[in-house]
Amino acid sequence: MSDREHEIYDVVGIGFGPSNLSLAVALEEARANGPEHEVSALFLERQSSFGWHRNMLLPSATMQISFLKDLVTFRNPTSSFSFIAFLHASGRLPQFVNNQDFFPTREEFHQYLEWAQARVADRVAYGSEVTSIQLPPGTDAEGSDRLRLHVADTAGRGSRVVEARNVVISTGLVPDMPLGTERDERVWHSSEFLEKYRRMNPADLRRVAVVGAGQSAAEITRFLYDELPHAQVCAVIPSYGYSVADDTPFANQIFDPGAVDDYYFGTDQTREAFWRYHRNTNYSVVDDEVIRALYRRSYDDEVRGVRRLQFLNLTRVTGVKRLGAETRVSLQVGPDGEVRDLDFDALVCATGYRTMQPTGLLGDLDRHCLRDEAHRYRVERDYRVSTDPEMRCGIYLQGGTEHTHGLTSSLLSNIAVRSGEIAASIVGRLAAGRDAEHAILAEVGGDLR
């Protein structure tokens, strides 16, 4: 295939989790507004099929957001891609209403996402990993209106090159492990929990530990306690017990679409106040129901005179060693406490994620991206990375914009509006570019006449 024969799209999405799925739907629905709103799109996903936190689809685990915060409703309440439309198509709408619950199970919400992606699957290439983004050979930022993406087939069936006038990067968060701790067949991150757990013989898990103070840590602790009645389950918590998530009505306003403007256009003091007062809405906190369920299990243990569920508060992991089939974990209580070693058959680290960093993908393009005083990307209100003035292509971020757009930058809470804003920006810029080209052609044509 020659340079001129590469596939060319108005927009290519990198990663196809809920965020870019919502974008695909927004672009699909934009077409209804007329041909001038139609853009060509392709989404590239390295997984072989759609999947969203599959390894945390624990039995009865529920969403932490209302079902109305789906892919579309806050942008378009009449959309045929809504969770309500999914329930209707599945024949479960009356039963869901009778359940009188705003929070579906995580498993059902995943079914909804799979249902939605199936309707736009013709624009998705699974098993496709973007290895680099560059300007086409022989061009510079001012001379090119497109970017070249090199794409590897994850099944080893070769590679391809596609070109895009805009890219939307949504590669997700990176699992974070305690310092010096490496994953193996007995040391897991929560992002791989169910897959690793199902490989084990439950009888071999007599003593297990879960590290972390957030929702995933508490849910996994409860799951292991219930699934392994013969085992001791140890919760290693850096704080003094679990802290409850603030999901009260006024606090939840932090996730409203309007709060993005308050954060983006706010002063440094305003932004700092957002984080100081409202981190407990999402970070290292647990739903009240899960906390109470764990405490009840612990209390029942005391009543029965057993100690199957143990909580090691104010404790952090300082080292992990492999001893045959066992894992020796070094634990320190407090910043200056004595370190003690405990042996476990499995260690689960529900220790969160690092923010998405697209620098590696962008390569040499990174020099055209503007940075702030803290060397973070400058990002415009429409989630487009600020670039040198001569850069004509758009680079958008779905994630990695907490410093500019606040708490909801990578969360489901604002997904419908966020994706709608990105879609509107792409469609609008493409239309403006076409209008400018037509004006130039008309002017040149007039001169010729």
Short mmCIF file of C-alpha atoms in Angstrom, two decimals:
data_model
loop_
_atom_site.label_atom_id
_atom_site.label_comp_id
_atom_site.label_asym_id
_atom_site.label_seq_id
_atom_site.Cartn_x
_atom_site.Cartn_y
_atom_site.Cartn_z
CA MET A 1 0.00 0.00 0.00
CA SER A 2 1.48 3.36 -1.00
CA ASP A 3 1.51 6.46 1.20
CA ARG A 4 -1.53 7.80 -0.68
CA GLU A 5 -3.54 4.64 -0.09
CA HIS A 6 -3.59 4.68 3.69
CA GLU A 7 -7.01 4.63 5.34
CA ILE A 8 -7.95 8.20 6.27
CA TYR A 9 -10.53 9.10 8.94
CA ASP A 10 -11.80 12.34 10.37
CA VAL A 11 -11.30 10.90 13.85
CA VAL A 12 -9.59 7.83 15.27
CA GLY A 13 -10.24 6.84 18.87
CA ILE A 14 -7.46 5.02 20.69
CA GLY A 15 -8.95 2.67 23.25
CA PHE A 16 -12.58 1.57 23.34
CA GLY A 17 -13.82 1.55 26.89
CA PRO A 18 -16.97 3.38 28.00
CA SER A 19 -15.55 6.85 27.23
CA ASN A 20 -14.81 6.28 23.55
CA LEU A 21 -17.90 4.10 23.26
CA SER A 22 -19.91 7.12 24.38
CA LEU A 23 -18.03 9.22 21.80
CA ALA A 24 -18.84 6.71 19.06
CA VAL A 25 -22.52 6.97 19.99
CA ALA A 26 -22.38 10.79 20.05
CA LEU A 27 -20.84 10.83 16.57
CA GLU A 28 -23.47 8.36 15.37
CA GLU A 29 -26.29 10.53 16.68
CA ALA A 30 -24.70 13.70 15.24
CA ARG A 31 -25.31 12.31 11.75
CA ALA A 32 -29.03 12.83 12.24
CA ASN A 33 -28.40 16.59 12.16
CA GLY A 34 -27.47 16.55 8.49
CA PRO A 35 -24.62 15.56 6.18
CA GLU A 36 -22.45 18.43 7.39
CA HIS A 37 -22.33 16.69 10.79
CA GLU A 38 -21.23 13.34 9.39
CA VAL A 39 -17.64 12.36 10.13
CA SER A 40 -15.72 9.19 9.36
CA ALA A 41 -14.53 7.43 12.51
CA LEU A 42 -12.52 4.38 13.54
CA PHE A 43 -11.83 3.10 17.05
CA LEU A 44 -8.83 0.93 17.86
CA GLU A 45 -8.84 -1.36 20.91
CA ARG A 46 -6.02 -3.70 21.92
CA GLN A 47 -8.35 -6.13 23.73
CA SER A 48 -9.75 -8.91 21.55
CA SER A 49 -13.33 -7.98 22.49
CA PHE A 50 -15.16 -5.36 24.50
CA GLY A 51 -14.62 -5.53 28.25
CA TRP A 52 -14.85 -3.06 31.12
CA HIS A 53 -13.41 -4.04 34.51
CA ARG A 54 -14.44 -7.63 33.88
CA ASN A 55 -12.30 -8.82 36.78
CA MET A 56 -14.33 -6.76 39.24
CA LEU A 57 -17.78 -8.05 38.22
CA LEU A 58 -18.24 -9.57 41.66
CA PRO A 59 -21.58 -11.14 42.57
CA SER A 60 -24.14 -8.49 43.58
CA ALA A 61 -21.60 -5.65 43.32
CA THR A 62 -23.53 -2.55 42.30
CA MET A 63 -22.66 0.60 40.40
CA GLN A 64 -21.77 3.67 42.46
CA ILE A 65 -23.63 5.99 40.09
CA SER A 66 -27.26 6.23 39.02
CA PHE A 67 -28.34 4.29 35.92
CA LEU A 68 -29.25 7.70 34.43
CA LYS A 69 -25.53 8.48 34.22
CA ASP A 70 -25.23 6.15 31.26
CA LEU A 71 -23.55 6.73 27.89
CA VAL A 72 -26.06 9.28 26.62
CA THR A 73 -28.90 10.45 28.88
CA PHE A 74 -27.36 13.66 30.27
CA ARG A 75 -26.57 14.67 26.67
CA ASN A 76 -29.67 13.30 24.95
CA PRO A 77 -32.48 11.96 27.16
CA THR A 78 -34.36 10.64 24.12
CA SER A 79 -31.44 8.56 22.83
CA SER A 80 -32.05 4.98 21.73
CA PHE A 81 -28.68 4.13 23.35
CA SER A 82 -29.81 4.82 26.92
CA PHE A 83 -29.85 2.32 29.76
CA ILE A 84 -33.66 2.56 29.75
CA ALA A 85 -33.68 1.64 26.04
CA PHE A 86 -31.42 -1.31 26.83
CA LEU A 87 -33.80 -2.52 29.56
CA HIS A 88 -36.73 -2.20 27.17
CA ALA A 89 -34.88 -4.13 24.45
CA SER A 90 -33.98 -6.80 27.02
CA GLY A 91 -37.57 -7.13 28.24
CA ARG A 92 -36.62 -6.17 31.82
CA LEU A 93 -37.89 -2.60 32.12
CA PRO A 94 -40.90 -3.40 34.37
CA GLN A 95 -38.82 -5.69 36.59
CA PHE A 96 -36.09 -3.06 36.96
CA VAL A 97 -38.64 -0.43 37.95
CA ASN A 98 -40.18 -2.83 40.47
CA ASN A 99 -36.73 -3.28 41.98
CA GLN A 100 -36.91 0.39 43.10
CA ASP A 101 -33.17 0.90 42.86
CA PHE A 102 -31.15 3.62 41.11
CA PHE A 103 -28.02 1.47 41.13
CA PRO A 104 -27.91 -1.57 38.82
CA THR A 105 -25.46 -4.36 39.43
CA ARG A 106 -22.09 -3.97 37.78
CA GLU A 107 -22.83 -7.10 35.76
CA GLU A 108 -26.03 -5.64 34.32
CA PHE A 109 -24.36 -2.34 33.48
CA HIS A 110 -21.64 -4.28 31.67
CA GLN A 111 -24.37 -6.03 29.67
CA TYR A 112 -25.69 -2.58 28.76
CA LEU A 113 -22.25 -1.46 27.54
CA GLU A 114 -21.87 -4.63 25.45
CA TRP A 115 -25.33 -4.04 23.95
CA ALA A 116 -24.40 -0.45 23.01
CA GLN A 117 -21.02 -1.36 21.53
CA ALA A 118 -22.59 -4.06 19.35
CA ARG A 119 -24.56 -1.30 17.59
CA VAL A 120 -21.39 0.61 16.60
CA ALA A 121 -19.05 -2.38 16.28
CA ASP A 122 -18.56 -1.78 12.55
CA ARG A 123 -16.39 1.19 13.49
CA VAL A 124 -14.23 -0.72 15.98
CA ALA A 125 -11.10 -2.78 15.28
CA TYR A 126 -10.39 -5.06 18.24
CA GLY A 127 -7.01 -6.67 18.75
CA SER A 128 -5.41 -3.46 17.44
CA GLU A 129 -2.77 -1.67 19.49
CA VAL A 130 -1.55 1.78 18.47
CA THR A 131 2.23 1.80 18.86
CA SER A 132 2.96 5.36 17.73
CA ILE A 133 1.42 8.56 16.39
CA GLN A 134 3.46 10.67 13.98
CA LEU A 135 3.20 13.27 11.27
CA PRO A 136 3.23 11.69 7.80
CA PRO A 137 6.73 11.47 6.31
CA GLY A 138 7.86 14.61 4.53
CA THR A 139 5.42 16.89 6.35
CA ASP A 140 5.58 19.22 9.30
CA ALA A 141 2.97 20.38 11.78
CA GLU A 142 1.98 23.31 9.56
CA GLY A 143 1.94 21.38 6.31
CA SER A 144 -0.16 18.40 7.34
CA ASP A 145 -3.83 18.17 8.27
CA ARG A 146 -3.55 14.60 9.50
CA LEU A 147 -1.63 12.27 11.79
CA ARG A 148 -0.30 8.81 11.00
CA LEU A 149 -0.98 5.96 13.42
CA HIS A 150 0.98 2.74 13.37
CA VAL A 151 -1.21 -0.14 14.53
CA ALA A 152 -0.04 -3.62 15.55
CA ASP A 153 -2.30 -6.67 15.46
CA THR A 154 -2.15 -8.14 18.97
CA ALA A 155 -2.60 -11.65 17.55
CA GLY A 156 0.61 -11.24 15.58
CA ARG A 157 -1.04 -10.99 12.17
CA GLY A 158 0.97 -8.00 11.00
CA SER A 159 0.36 -4.29 11.21
CA ARG A 160 -1.43 -1.46 9.45
CA VAL A 161 -1.21 2.27 9.09
CA VAL A 162 -4.17 4.63 9.36
CA GLU A 163 -4.32 8.40 9.19
CA ALA A 164 -6.58 10.72 11.13
CA ARG A 165 -7.41 14.40 11.19
CA ASN A 166 -8.15 14.04 14.90
CA VAL A 167 -7.25 11.46 17.53
CA VAL A 168 -9.04 10.88 20.82
CA ILE A 169 -6.85 9.08 23.35
CA SER A 170 -8.68 7.00 25.94
CA THR A 171 -6.30 4.23 26.89
CA GLY A 172 -7.50 3.99 30.48
CA LEU A 173 -5.70 4.05 33.80
CA VAL A 174 -2.56 2.09 34.66
CA PRO A 175 -2.71 -0.34 37.63
CA ASP A 176 -0.60 0.89 40.55
CA MET A 177 1.21 -1.55 42.86
CA PRO A 178 2.91 -0.90 46.21
CA LEU A 179 6.52 0.17 45.75
CA GLY A 180 8.76 -2.81 45.06
CA THR A 181 5.84 -5.24 44.59
CA GLU A 182 5.62 -7.20 41.36
CA ARG A 183 2.60 -9.12 40.10
CA ASP A 184 2.81 -12.89 39.68
CA GLU A 185 0.58 -15.96 40.06
CA ARG A 186 0.12 -15.27 43.79
CA VAL A 187 0.35 -11.46 43.87
CA TRP A 188 -2.51 -9.76 42.01
CA HIS A 189 -3.78 -6.31 41.27
CA SER A 190 -7.53 -5.84 41.68
CA SER A 191 -7.80 -5.21 37.91
CA GLU A 192 -7.01 -8.91 37.32
CA PHE A 193 -8.71 -10.32 40.41
CA LEU A 194 -11.40 -12.68 39.11
CA GLU A 195 -9.20 -14.04 36.33
CA LYS A 196 -6.39 -14.90 38.77
CA TYR A 197 -8.76 -16.13 41.48
CA ARG A 198 -10.50 -18.56 39.12
CA ARG A 199 -7.16 -20.13 38.23
CA MET A 200 -6.64 -21.14 41.85
CA ASN A 201 -7.94 -24.15 43.75
CA PRO A 202 -9.95 -22.50 46.54
CA ALA A 203 -8.77 -25.21 48.96
CA ASP A 204 -5.21 -23.90 48.49
CA LEU A 205 -6.18 -20.43 49.68
CA ARG A 206 -6.07 -20.76 53.46
CA ARG A 207 -4.70 -17.30 54.25
CA VAL A 208 -5.22 -14.34 51.94
CA ALA A 209 -4.60 -10.61 52.24
CA VAL A 210 -6.16 -7.60 50.55
CA VAL A 211 -4.30 -4.29 50.52
CA GLY A 212 -6.14 -1.00 50.13
CA ALA A 213 -8.74 1.34 51.64
CA GLY A 214 -11.09 1.91 48.71
CA GLN A 215 -14.23 0.35 47.27
CA SER A 216 -12.43 -2.41 45.35
CA ALA A 217 -10.44 -3.46 48.41
CA ALA A 218 -13.55 -3.69 50.58
CA GLU A 219 -15.54 -5.58 47.93
CA ILE A 220 -12.76 -8.11 47.37
CA THR A 221 -12.37 -8.60 51.12
CA ARG A 222 -16.08 -9.34 51.45
CA PHE A 223 -16.00 -11.66 48.42
CA LEU A 224 -13.06 -13.70 49.74
CA TYR A 225 -14.58 -13.97 53.20
CA ASP A 226 -17.85 -15.31 51.74
CA GLU A 227 -16.28 -17.56 49.10
CA LEU A 228 -13.59 -19.13 51.31
CA PRO A 229 -15.29 -20.20 54.58
CA HIS A 230 -12.15 -22.17 55.54
CA ALA A 231 -9.74 -19.26 55.08
CA GLN A 232 -8.43 -16.34 57.09
CA VAL A 233 -8.89 -13.02 55.29
CA CYS A 234 -6.64 -10.14 56.28
CA ALA A 235 -7.45 -6.55 55.25
CA VAL A 236 -4.33 -4.36 55.18
CA ILE A 237 -5.54 -0.76 55.44
CA PRO A 238 -3.26 2.30 55.35
CA SER A 239 -5.91 4.38 57.17
CA TYR A 240 -7.62 3.65 60.47
CA GLY A 241 -10.38 1.59 58.91
CA TYR A 242 -12.49 2.29 55.85
CA SER A 243 -13.90 5.77 55.24
CA VAL A 244 -17.43 6.18 53.93
CA ALA A 245 -18.00 7.70 50.48
CA ASP A 246 -19.91 10.98 50.62
CA ASP A 247 -22.76 10.48 48.13
CA THR A 248 -25.15 12.98 49.69
CA PRO A 249 -27.03 15.30 47.30
CA PHE A 250 -24.98 18.46 47.80
CA ALA A 251 -21.66 16.63 47.61
CA ASN A 252 -22.80 14.83 44.45
CA GLN A 253 -23.06 18.19 42.71
CA ILE A 254 -19.30 17.91 42.24
CA PHE A 255 -20.10 15.43 39.46
CA ASP A 256 -22.62 17.66 37.68
CA PRO A 257 -21.64 18.83 34.17
CA GLY A 258 -21.70 22.44 35.38
CA ALA A 259 -19.01 21.69 37.96
CA VAL A 260 -16.53 21.18 35.11
CA ASP A 261 -16.87 24.86 34.16
CA ASP A 262 -16.49 25.92 37.79
CA TYR A 263 -13.26 23.95 37.98
CA TYR A 264 -11.87 24.77 34.54
CA PHE A 265 -12.45 28.52 34.78
CA GLY A 266 -11.81 28.73 38.52
CA THR A 267 -8.80 30.16 40.29
CA ASP A 268 -6.00 28.01 41.67
CA GLN A 269 -7.57 28.45 45.11
CA THR A 270 -10.94 27.27 43.78
CA ARG A 271 -9.42 24.17 42.24
CA GLU A 272 -7.50 23.36 45.39
CA ALA A 273 -10.72 23.66 47.38
CA PHE A 274 -12.44 21.19 45.05
CA TRP A 275 -9.89 18.53 45.91
CA ARG A 276 -9.56 19.39 49.60
CA TYR A 277 -13.28 19.26 50.31
CA HIS A 278 -14.48 16.62 47.88
CA ARG A 279 -11.84 13.90 47.51
CA ASN A 280 -14.02 11.80 49.81
CA THR A 281 -16.63 11.50 47.06
CA ASN A 282 -14.43 9.14 45.04
CA TYR A 283 -10.90 8.47 46.33
CA SER A 284 -10.06 5.82 48.97
CA VAL A 285 -13.64 5.65 50.18
CA VAL A 286 -16.22 2.86 50.41
CA ASP A 287 -20.00 2.69 50.16
CA ASP A 288 -21.71 2.65 53.55
CA GLU A 289 -23.45 -0.66 52.78
CA VAL A 290 -20.16 -2.48 52.13
CA ILE A 291 -18.52 -1.08 55.26
CA ARG A 292 -21.44 -2.17 57.42
CA ALA A 293 -21.49 -5.62 55.81
CA LEU A 294 -17.80 -6.15 56.62
CA TYR A 295 -18.19 -4.89 60.18
CA ARG A 296 -21.14 -7.24 60.70
CA ARG A 297 -19.05 -10.18 59.53
CA SER A 298 -16.23 -9.19 61.85
CA TYR A 299 -18.60 -8.83 64.79
CA ASP A 300 -20.23 -12.19 64.07
CA ASP A 301 -16.74 -13.73 64.13
CA GLU A 302 -16.22 -12.36 67.63
CA VAL A 303 -19.57 -13.68 68.79
CA ARG A 304 -18.61 -17.15 67.54
CA GLY A 305 -15.12 -16.89 69.00
CA VAL A 306 -13.30 -17.08 65.66
CA ARG A 307 -10.97 -14.63 63.92
CA ARG A 308 -11.40 -15.31 60.23
CA LEU A 309 -11.60 -11.65 59.27
CA GLN A 310 -8.78 -9.43 60.48
CA PHE A 311 -8.14 -5.74 59.92
CA LEU A 312 -4.61 -4.39 60.08
CA ASN A 313 -5.17 -0.64 60.34
CA LEU A 314 -2.57 2.07 59.71
CA THR A 315 -0.49 -0.58 57.98
CA ARG A 316 1.35 -0.53 54.67
CA VAL A 317 3.26 -3.07 52.60
CA THR A 318 7.02 -2.49 52.54
CA GLY A 319 8.15 -5.64 50.73
CA VAL A 320 7.05 -8.93 49.17
CA LYS A 321 9.06 -12.14 48.74
CA ARG A 322 8.22 -15.47 47.18
CA LEU A 323 8.68 -18.56 49.40
CA GLY A 324 7.57 -21.54 47.32
CA ALA A 325 3.78 -21.43 47.09
CA GLU A 326 3.57 -18.75 49.79
CA THR A 327 4.04 -15.02 49.65
CA ARG A 328 5.91 -13.37 52.52
CA VAL A 329 4.67 -9.82 53.01
CA SER A 330 6.54 -7.25 55.09
CA LEU A 331 4.12 -4.95 56.91
CA GLN A 332 4.78 -1.74 58.83
CA VAL A 333 2.34 -0.16 61.29
CA GLY A 334 2.64 3.62 61.19
CA PRO A 335 5.53 5.53 59.64
CA ASP A 336 8.03 4.47 62.32
CA GLY A 337 6.55 1.17 63.47
CA GLU A 338 8.30 -2.16 63.58
CA VAL A 339 8.17 -4.22 60.38
CA ARG A 340 6.78 -7.74 60.70
CA ASP A 341 6.50 -10.52 58.15
CA LEU A 342 3.35 -12.52 57.47
CA ASP A 343 2.89 -15.38 55.00
CA PHE A 344 -0.11 -15.58 52.68
CA ASP A 345 -1.28 -17.89 49.94
CA ALA A 346 -2.39 -14.90 47.88
CA LEU A 347 -1.98 -11.13 48.08
CA VAL A 348 -4.47 -8.82 46.34
CA CYS A 349 -3.38 -5.22 45.86
CA ALA A 350 -6.44 -2.99 45.42
CA THR A 351 -4.12 -0.01 45.38
CA GLY A 352 -5.64 2.03 42.61
CA TYR A 353 -4.36 3.34 39.32
CA ARG A 354 -2.01 5.91 37.87
CA THR A 355 -3.35 8.60 35.55
CA MET A 356 -3.17 7.97 31.82
CA GLN A 357 -0.05 9.51 30.26
CA PRO A 358 -0.16 9.72 26.43
CA THR A 359 3.43 10.98 26.15
CA GLY A 360 4.81 7.63 24.98
CA LEU A 361 2.23 7.36 22.20
CA LEU A 362 2.77 10.89 20.97
CA GLY A 363 6.54 10.55 20.66
CA ASP A 364 7.98 13.47 18.70
CA LEU A 365 4.53 15.08 18.51
CA ASP A 366 4.85 15.82 22.20
CA ARG A 367 7.09 18.80 21.41
CA HIS A 368 4.14 20.48 19.69
CA CYS A 369 1.96 20.10 22.82
CA LEU A 370 1.96 23.01 25.24
CA ARG A 371 2.64 22.51 28.97
CA ASP A 372 1.79 24.44 32.11
CA GLU A 373 4.17 25.47 34.90
CA ALA A 374 3.93 21.97 36.42
CA HIS A 375 4.82 20.43 33.03
CA ARG A 376 1.33 19.03 32.55
CA TYR A 377 -0.52 19.24 29.25
CA ARG A 378 -2.50 22.38 28.69
CA VAL A 379 -5.97 21.28 27.70
CA GLU A 380 -8.72 23.40 26.20
CA ARG A 381 -12.27 23.34 27.53
CA ASP A 382 -13.31 20.88 24.78
CA TYR A 383 -10.64 18.40 26.00
CA ARG A 384 -8.34 19.21 23.07
CA VAL A 385 -4.65 19.42 23.93
CA SER A 386 -3.31 22.93 23.37
CA THR A 387 -0.69 22.78 20.63
CA ASP A 388 1.58 25.05 18.65
CA PRO A 389 -0.53 27.40 16.47
CA GLU A 390 0.63 25.72 13.27
CA MET A 391 -0.61 22.31 14.42
CA ARG A 392 -3.77 21.67 12.42
CA CYS A 393 -4.65 18.20 13.77
CA GLY A 394 -6.63 17.70 16.95
CA ILE A 395 -5.42 15.61 19.89
CA TYR A 396 -8.17 15.03 22.46
CA LEU A 397 -7.92 13.34 25.85
CA GLN A 398 -10.54 11.23 27.61
CA GLY A 399 -8.71 10.93 30.92
CA GLY A 400 -5.55 12.53 32.22
CA THR A 401 -7.23 15.93 32.52
CA GLU A 402 -7.97 16.04 36.25
CA HIS A 403 -5.68 19.07 36.58
CA THR A 404 -7.79 21.07 34.11
CA HIS A 405 -11.30 19.60 34.25
CA GLY A 406 -11.56 18.23 37.78
CA LEU A 407 -12.76 15.03 39.40
CA THR A 408 -14.96 13.75 36.56
CA SER A 409 -12.24 13.71 33.89
CA SER A 410 -12.15 9.93 33.65
CA LEU A 411 -15.34 8.99 35.50
CA LEU A 412 -18.65 7.69 34.19
CA SER A 413 -20.55 10.49 35.97
CA ASN A 414 -19.91 13.02 33.21
CA ILE A 415 -19.28 10.63 30.33
CA ALA A 416 -22.28 11.55 28.18
CA VAL A 417 -21.69 15.32 28.29
CA ARG A 418 -17.90 15.00 28.01
CA SER A 419 -18.11 12.83 24.90
CA GLY A 420 -20.78 15.09 23.44
CA GLU A 421 -18.51 18.11 23.87
CA ILE A 422 -15.63 16.32 22.16
CA ALA A 423 -17.89 15.21 19.29
CA ALA A 424 -19.26 18.74 18.86
CA SER A 425 -15.72 20.15 18.83
CA ILE A 426 -14.55 17.70 16.17
CA VAL A 427 -17.62 18.18 13.98
CA GLY A 428 -17.47 21.96 14.35
CA ARG A 429 -13.76 22.25 13.55
CA LEU A 430 -14.09 19.99 10.52
CA ALA A 431 -17.03 22.04 9.24
CA ALA A 432 -15.13 25.29 9.79
CA GLY A 433 -12.15 23.87 7.91
CA ARG A 434 -14.33 22.86 4.98
CA ASP A 435 -15.96 26.30 4.90
CA ALA A 436 -12.54 27.96 4.86
CA GLU A 437 -11.40 25.75 1.98
CA HIS A 438 -14.55 26.54 0.01
CA ALA A 439 -14.03 30.27 0.60
CA ILE A 440 -10.46 30.06 -0.66
CA LEU A 441 -11.51 28.08 -3.73
CA ALA A 442 -14.28 30.57 -4.46
CA GLU A 443 -11.84 33.46 -4.15
CA VAL A 444 -9.30 31.78 -6.42
CA GLY A 445 -12.06 30.93 -8.88
CA GLY A 446 -13.18 34.57 -8.90
CA ASP A 447 -9.65 35.75 -9.64
CA LEU A 448 -9.38 33.26 -12.50
CA ARG A 449 -12.61 34.49 -13.99
#
